[in-house]
Short mmCIF file of C-alpha atoms in Angstrom, two decimals:
data_model
loop_
_atom_site.label_atom_id
_atom_site.label_comp_id
_atom_site.label_asym_id
_atom_site.label_seq_id
_atom_site.Cartn_x
_atom_site.Cartn_y
_atom_site.Cartn_z
CA MET I 13 -7.79 15.47 -36.91
CA ALA I 14 -11.65 14.61 -35.82
CA VAL I 15 -12.56 17.67 -37.75
CA LYS I 16 -10.48 16.58 -40.55
CA ILE I 17 -12.00 12.76 -40.95
CA ALA I 18 -15.65 14.60 -40.11
CA LEU I 19 -15.60 16.42 -42.85
CA THR I 20 -14.04 13.80 -45.19
CA LEU I 21 -16.63 11.79 -44.37
CA THR I 22 -19.31 14.18 -45.00
CA HIS I 23 -17.88 14.40 -48.34
CA ILE I 24 -17.66 11.00 -49.03
CA ASN I 25 -21.28 10.63 -47.91
CA ASN I 26 -22.15 13.15 -50.26
CA ILE I 27 -20.52 11.53 -53.01
CA LEU I 28 -22.25 8.22 -52.22
CA MET I 29 -25.74 9.86 -52.17
CA LEU I 30 -25.04 11.77 -55.48
CA HIS I 31 -24.16 8.24 -57.06
CA TYR I 32 -26.42 5.90 -54.92
CA LYS I 33 -29.22 5.87 -57.73
CA ASP I 34 -26.68 5.50 -60.44
CA PHE I 35 -24.77 2.85 -58.17
CA LEU I 36 -28.35 1.20 -57.90
CA ALA I 37 -28.93 1.17 -61.56
CA THR I 38 -25.60 -0.45 -62.20
CA LEU I 39 -25.93 -2.97 -60.08
CA VAL I 40 -29.52 -3.56 -61.59
CA LEU I 41 -27.92 -3.76 -64.98
CA GLY I 42 -25.11 -5.61 -64.02
CA PHE I 43 -27.07 -8.44 -62.59
CA ALA I 44 -29.05 -8.35 -65.87
CA LEU I 45 -25.89 -8.56 -67.87
CA ALA I 46 -24.58 -11.04 -66.16
CA ASN I 47 -27.37 -13.03 -66.31
CA SER I 48 -27.17 -12.48 -69.75
CA ALA I 49 -23.77 -13.66 -70.29
CA HIS I 50 -24.46 -16.65 -68.11
CA ALA I 51 -27.50 -17.12 -70.59
CA LEU I 52 -25.04 -17.14 -73.63
CA ALA I 53 -22.83 -19.27 -71.81
CA THR I 54 -25.22 -22.04 -71.54
CA ALA I 55 -26.12 -24.81 -74.05
CA GLN I 56 -29.22 -22.66 -74.86
CA LYS I 57 -27.99 -19.44 -76.35
CA GLN I 58 -30.56 -16.97 -75.87
CA ALA I 59 -29.97 -13.26 -76.85
CA VAL I 60 -30.91 -10.34 -74.44
CA LEU I 61 -31.45 -6.97 -76.03
CA ILE I 62 -30.25 -3.86 -74.18
CA LYS I 63 -31.23 -0.57 -75.21
CA LYS I 64 -28.68 1.89 -76.50
CA ASP I 65 -30.16 4.34 -73.45
CA ASP I 66 -29.66 1.24 -71.03
CA LEU I 67 -26.21 0.53 -72.19
CA ALA I 68 -24.99 4.24 -71.80
CA VAL I 69 -26.38 4.27 -68.20
CA LEU I 70 -24.56 1.22 -67.30
CA LYS I 71 -21.15 2.07 -69.10
CA GLU I 72 -21.55 5.68 -67.28
CA SER I 73 -22.42 4.05 -63.99
CA ALA I 74 -19.60 1.43 -64.17
CA GLN I 75 -17.35 4.69 -65.09
CA GLN I 76 -18.59 6.55 -62.22
CA TRP I 77 -17.74 3.44 -60.03
CA GLN I 78 -14.54 3.21 -60.84
CA GLN I 79 -14.04 7.03 -60.38
CA THR I 80 -15.43 6.36 -56.48
CA LYS I 81 -13.49 3.33 -56.11
CA PRO I 82 -10.41 5.13 -54.25
CA GLN I 83 -12.71 7.12 -52.37
CA LEU I 84 -14.39 4.37 -51.01
CA GLU I 85 -11.05 1.93 -50.49
CA ARG I 86 -10.07 5.44 -48.68
CA LEU I 87 -13.19 5.27 -46.37
CA LEU I 88 -13.05 1.53 -45.44
CA LYS I 89 -9.06 2.43 -44.45
CA LEU I 90 -10.16 5.41 -42.42
CA GLU I 91 -13.35 3.35 -41.06
CA SER I 92 -10.88 0.40 -40.01
CA GLU I 93 -8.14 3.45 -38.56
CA LEU I 94 -10.96 4.76 -36.15
CA GLN I 95 -12.25 1.65 -34.96
CA ARG I 96 -8.81 0.58 -33.98
CA THR I 97 -8.83 3.97 -32.37
CA VAL I 98 -12.04 3.29 -30.36
CA ASP I 99 -10.83 -0.17 -29.76
CA LYS I 100 -7.69 1.19 -27.85
CA LEU I 101 -9.62 4.14 -26.07
CA LYS I 102 -12.22 1.24 -24.94
CA GLN I 103 -8.85 -0.39 -23.36
CA LEU I 104 -7.67 2.44 -21.80
CA ASN I 105 -10.92 3.34 -20.26
CA ALA I 106 -11.14 -0.28 -19.33
CA GLN I 107 -7.74 -0.17 -17.78
CA PRO I 108 -7.95 -0.22 -13.85
CA LYS I 109 -7.28 2.88 -11.84
CA PRO I 110 -4.08 2.89 -9.46
CA GLN I 111 -5.00 2.86 -5.99
CA GLN I 112 -3.55 5.78 -3.89
CA THR I 113 -1.90 4.71 -0.80
CA ASN I 114 -1.99 6.25 2.53
CA HIS I 115 1.46 7.59 3.74
CA LEU I 116 0.31 7.88 6.97
CA ALA I 117 2.12 5.73 9.67
CA VAL I 118 0.47 2.55 10.47
CA VAL I 119 -1.73 3.03 13.50
CA ASN I 120 -1.06 1.13 16.65
CA THR I 121 -4.53 -0.50 18.04
CA ASN I 122 -3.28 -1.26 21.12
CA ALA I 123 -1.76 2.34 22.03
CA LEU I 124 -2.36 4.20 25.00
CA PHE I 125 -0.46 7.07 25.08
CA ALA I 126 0.11 9.83 22.01
CA VAL I 127 2.20 13.37 22.31
CA GLN I 128 -0.04 16.47 22.19
CA VAL I 129 1.09 19.41 20.68
CA GLY I 130 -1.30 21.53 20.61
CA ALA I 131 -4.85 22.68 21.75
CA TYR I 132 -6.87 25.04 19.80
CA LYS I 133 -10.29 27.10 19.78
CA ASN I 134 -10.54 27.80 16.29
CA LYS I 135 -11.07 24.54 13.85
CA ALA I 136 -9.46 26.38 10.85
CA VAL I 137 -6.38 26.94 12.92
CA LEU I 138 -5.93 23.16 14.02
CA GLU I 139 -6.65 22.36 10.37
CA ALA I 140 -3.71 24.83 9.52
CA ALA I 141 -1.72 23.00 12.02
CA ILE I 142 -2.40 19.74 11.16
CA LYS I 143 -1.08 20.36 7.21
CA GLN I 144 2.16 21.89 9.16
CA PHE I 145 2.78 18.77 10.78
CA GLN I 146 1.72 16.34 8.04
CA SER I 147 4.08 18.13 5.48
CA ALA I 148 7.04 18.55 7.53
CA SER I 149 9.20 15.27 7.89
CA ASN I 150 7.12 13.70 10.57
CA LYS I 151 6.27 9.91 10.63
CA LEU I 152 4.23 9.71 13.52
CA GLU I 153 0.47 9.36 13.00
CA VAL I 154 -1.26 12.77 13.17
CA ASN I 155 -4.84 12.86 15.19
CA THR I 156 -7.15 14.94 16.83
CA GLU I 157 -9.60 14.89 20.25
CA GLN I 158 -12.20 17.48 20.60
CA VAL I 159 -13.15 18.50 23.84
CA LEU I 160 -15.54 20.63 25.90
CA ILE I 161 -14.34 22.85 28.87
CA ASP I 162 -16.36 25.12 30.76
CA GLN I 163 -18.60 25.25 27.44
CA HIS I 164 -15.70 26.22 25.11
CA THR I 165 -14.50 23.87 22.40
CA PHE I 166 -10.95 23.11 22.05
CA TYR I 167 -9.55 20.85 19.46
CA ARG I 168 -6.68 18.83 20.70
CA LEU I 169 -3.58 18.15 18.11
CA LYS I 170 -2.09 14.94 18.88
CA LEU I 171 0.76 12.87 17.35
CA GLY I 172 2.00 9.29 17.70
CA ALA I 173 0.38 6.05 18.91
CA PHE I 174 2.48 4.49 21.66
CA LYS I 175 1.93 1.49 23.98
CA THR I 176 3.86 2.79 26.65
CA LYS I 177 4.57 6.25 28.40
CA GLU I 178 8.22 6.12 28.18
CA ALA I 179 8.01 5.84 24.52
CA ALA I 180 5.59 8.84 24.26
CA LYS I 181 8.08 10.37 26.34
CA ASP I 182 11.00 9.48 24.14
CA ALA I 183 9.04 10.68 21.43
CA CYS I 184 7.98 14.37 23.01
CA LYS I 185 11.47 14.56 23.85
CA SER I 186 12.56 14.31 20.08
CA LEU I 187 10.10 16.94 19.05
CA ILE I 188 10.68 19.54 21.94
CA ASN I 189 13.50 21.21 20.09
CA ASN I 190 10.62 22.60 17.68
CA ASN I 191 7.71 22.49 19.56
CA THR I 192 6.19 22.07 22.91
CA CYS I 193 4.65 18.90 23.80
CA PHE I 194 3.62 16.47 26.74
CA VAL I 195 2.27 13.03 26.92
CA THR I 196 -1.39 12.53 26.76
CA TYR I 197 -3.99 9.54 26.42
CA TYR I 198 -4.21 8.44 22.86
CA VAL I 199 -7.32 8.81 21.02
CA LYS I 200 -8.07 7.10 17.72
CA THR I 201 -9.30 9.68 15.40
CA PRO I 202 -6.52 9.76 12.84
CA GLN I 203 -6.22 12.49 10.01
CA SER I 204 -5.28 11.59 6.31
#
């Protein structure tokens, strides 16, 4: 569509440029003719002389104008359609983008306990485990803790944020069917 419009606009532009000089001549002669017609209509009738060559040019220009009139009307119509399309695109660009919502469970700020489900020496393995717990039907908050033990870095994977140790034990019991887990202290490092 854009190529077709561009070709059409180029074609019309070429037509307009070819007839621009003729149009100016027509315009000047038209004003002269209008002024002479107005002068004839007034009480002081004055005659205006036009050479045959000028009259022929004027008639030819008027004919060319009549021939290009439908093309110019079509150009004006295309221009208004193009302007409406530009306005619609501006509106679409101006619309605010929907905000992404975080589907993780709300973090309990008073939490003291969490359920540890793994400890890893390799961060890539930790990331894979995080994805596994996030993709499962897990509604517990996923967080990690980095610790240094005997000059080795371990990454602990923890689930949930519980106020009481009993609540953490209950969550661990429900997870024990699938994983080994135990209750530990909560560390606020949520993973999104």
